Amino acid sequence: MRRLISGLFATSLLASPATLAAEGKHYSAPAAAAKVCKSPVVWVNPNSGLYHMPGNRYYGTTKDGYYS
């Protein structure tokens, strides 16, 4: 439930993963994303369409994904 709520909260504030990918705003390291993106830097899982906030157990750990 927490995962669903955090995903819904983040998606309500940010663009969709498909939009970010189309714009090329995805990074392999959080430091690189922090230089360009607004705070907070989130981990995007394009397969599930969920964003993971810093402190979430899936932040930076899913098989596929990128920082944005």
Coordinates of N, CA and C in Angstrom, one line a residue:
M1 N 0.8 -1.2 0.0 CA 0.0 0.0 0.0 C 0.9 1.3 0.0
R2 N 1.9 1.2 0.8 CA 2.8 2.4 0.8 C 3.4 2.7 -0.5
R3 N 3.8 1.6 -1.2 CA 4.4 1.7 -2.6 C 3.4 2.4 -3.5
L4 N 2.1 2.0 -3.4 CA 1.1 2.5 -4.3 C 0.9 4.0 -4.0
I5 N 0.8 4.3 -2.7 CA 0.6 5.7 -2.3 C 1.8 6.6 -2.8
S6 N 3.0 6.2 -2.5 CA 4.2 7.0 -2.9 C 4.2 7.1 -4.4
G7 N 3.9 6.1 -5.2 CA 3.8 6.1 -6.6 C 2.8 7.1 -7.1
L8 N 1.6 7.1 -6.5 CA 0.5 8.0 -6.9 C 0.9 9.4 -6.6
F9 N 1.5 9.6 -5.4 CA 1.9 11.0 -5.0 C 2.9 11.5 -6.0
A10 N 3.9 10.8 -6.3 CA 5.0 11.2 -7.2 C 4.5 11.5 -8.6
T11 N 3.6 10.6 -9.1 CA 3.1 10.8 -10.4 C 2.2 11.9 -10.5
S12 N 1.6 12.3 -9.4 CA 0.7 13.5 -9.5 C 1.6 14.8 -9.6
L13 N 2.8 14.7 -9.2 CA 3.7 15.9 -9.2 C 4.6 16.0 -10.4
L14 N 4.9 14.9 -11.0 CA 5.9 14.8 -12.0 C 5.3 14.3 -13.4
A15 N 6.1 14.4 -14.4 CA 5.7 13.9 -15.7 C 5.7 12.4 -15.7
S16 N 5.1 11.8 -16.7 CA 5.0 10.3 -16.7 C 6.4 9.8 -17.2
P17 N 6.7 8.5 -16.9 CA 8.0 7.9 -17.3 C 8.2 8.0 -18.8
A18 N 7.1 7.8 -19.6 CA 7.2 7.9 -21.0 C 7.6 9.3 -21.5
T19 N 7.0 10.3 -20.8 CA 7.3 11.7 -21.2 C 8.8 12.0 -20.9
L20 N 9.3 11.5 -19.7 CA 10.7 11.8 -19.4 C 11.6 11.1 -20.3
A21 N 11.3 9.8 -20.7 CA 12.1 9.1 -21.6 C 12.1 9.8 -23.0
A22 N 11.0 10.3 -23.4 CA 10.9 11.0 -24.7 C 11.8 12.3 -24.7
E23 N 11.8 12.9 -23.6 CA 12.6 14.2 -23.4 C 14.1 13.9 -23.2
G24 N 14.4 12.7 -22.9 CA 15.8 12.3 -22.6 C 16.3 12.7 -21.3
K25 N 15.4 12.9 -20.3 CA 15.7 13.3 -19.0 C 15.9 12.2 -18.0
H26 N 16.8 11.3 -18.3 CA 17.0 10.2 -17.4 C 18.5 10.0 -17.3
Y27 N 18.9 9.6 -16.1 CA 20.4 9.6 -15.7 C 20.7 8.3 -15.0
S28 N 21.9 7.8 -15.1 CA 22.3 6.6 -14.4 C 22.8 6.8 -13.0
A29 N 23.1 8.1 -12.6 CA 23.6 8.4 -11.3 C 22.7 9.6 -10.7
P30 N 22.4 9.5 -9.4 CA 21.6 10.6 -8.8 C 22.3 11.9 -8.8
A31 N 23.7 11.9 -8.7 CA 24.4 13.2 -8.7 C 24.2 13.9 -10.1
A32 N 24.3 13.1 -11.2 CA 24.1 13.7 -12.5 C 22.7 14.3 -12.7
A33 N 21.7 13.6 -12.2 CA 20.3 14.0 -12.2 C 20.1 15.3 -11.4
A34 N 20.8 15.4 -10.2 CA 20.6 16.5 -9.3 C 21.1 17.8 -10.0
K35 N 22.1 17.7 -10.9 CA 22.6 18.9 -11.5 C 21.6 19.5 -12.5
V36 N 20.7 18.7 -13.0 CA 19.8 19.2 -14.0 C 18.3 19.2 -13.6
C37 N 17.9 18.2 -12.8 CA 16.5 18.1 -12.4 C 16.2 18.9 -11.2
K38 N 14.9 19.1 -11.1 CA 14.4 19.7 -9.8 C 14.5 18.7 -8.7
S39 N 14.5 19.2 -7.5 CA 14.6 18.4 -6.3 C 13.2 17.9 -6.0
P40 N 13.0 16.7 -5.5 CA 13.9 15.6 -5.3 C 14.2 14.8 -6.5
V41 N 15.3 14.2 -6.6 CA 15.7 13.2 -7.7 C 15.0 11.9 -7.3
V42 N 14.2 11.4 -8.3 CA 13.5 10.2 -8.0 C 14.0 9.1 -8.9
W43 N 13.8 7.8 -8.5 CA 14.1 6.7 -9.3 C 12.8 6.3 -10.1
V44 N 12.9 6.2 -11.4 CA 11.8 5.9 -12.2 C 11.9 4.4 -12.7
N45 N 10.9 3.6 -12.5 CA 10.8 2.3 -13.0 C 9.8 2.3 -14.2
P46 N 10.4 2.3 -15.4 CA 9.5 2.4 -16.6 C 8.6 1.2 -16.8
N47 N 8.9 0.1 -16.3 CA 8.1 -1.1 -16.5 C 6.8 -1.0 -15.7
S48 N 6.9 -0.5 -14.5 CA 5.7 -0.4 -13.6 C 5.1 1.0 -13.7
G49 N 5.8 1.9 -14.2 CA 5.3 3.3 -14.2 C 5.3 4.0 -12.9
L50 N 6.1 3.5 -11.9 CA 6.2 4.1 -10.6 C 7.4 4.9 -10.4
Y51 N 7.3 5.9 -9.6 CA 8.5 6.7 -9.1 C 8.8 6.3 -7.7
H52 N 10.0 6.2 -7.3 CA 10.4 5.9 -6.0 C 11.2 7.0 -5.4
M53 N 10.8 7.5 -4.3 CA 11.4 8.7 -3.7 C 12.6 8.3 -2.9
P54 N 13.5 9.2 -2.6 CA 14.7 8.9 -1.8 C 14.2 8.3 -0.4
G55 N 14.9 7.3 0.1 CA 14.5 6.7 1.3 C 13.6 5.5 1.1
N56 N 13.0 5.3 -0.1 CA 12.1 4.2 -0.4 C 13.0 3.0 -0.6
R57 N 12.6 1.8 -0.3 CA 13.5 0.6 -0.4 C 13.8 0.3 -1.9
Y58 N 13.0 0.7 -2.8 CA 13.2 0.5 -4.2 C 14.0 1.6 -4.9
Y59 N 14.3 2.6 -4.2 CA 15.1 3.7 -4.8 C 16.4 3.3 -5.3
G60 N 16.6 3.3 -6.6 CA 17.8 2.9 -7.3 C 18.1 1.4 -7.3
T61 N 17.1 0.6 -7.0 CA 17.4 -0.9 -6.8 C 16.7 -1.8 -7.8
T62 N 15.7 -1.3 -8.5 CA 14.9 -2.1 -9.4 C 15.8 -2.5 -10.6
K63 N 15.5 -3.6 -11.3 CA 16.3 -4.1 -12.4 C 16.4 -3.1 -13.5
D64 N 15.3 -2.5 -13.9 CA 15.3 -1.5 -14.9 C 14.9 -0.1 -14.3
G65 N 15.4 0.9 -14.7 CA 15.1 2.2 -14.2 C 16.2 3.2 -14.4
Y66 N 15.9 4.5 -14.0 CA 16.8 5.6 -14.1 C 16.4 6.7 -13.2
Y67 N 17.4 7.5 -12.9 CA 17.1 8.7 -12.0 C 16.6 9.8 -12.9
S68 N 15.7 10.6 -12.3 CA 15.2 11.7 -13.0 C 14.8 12.8 -12.0

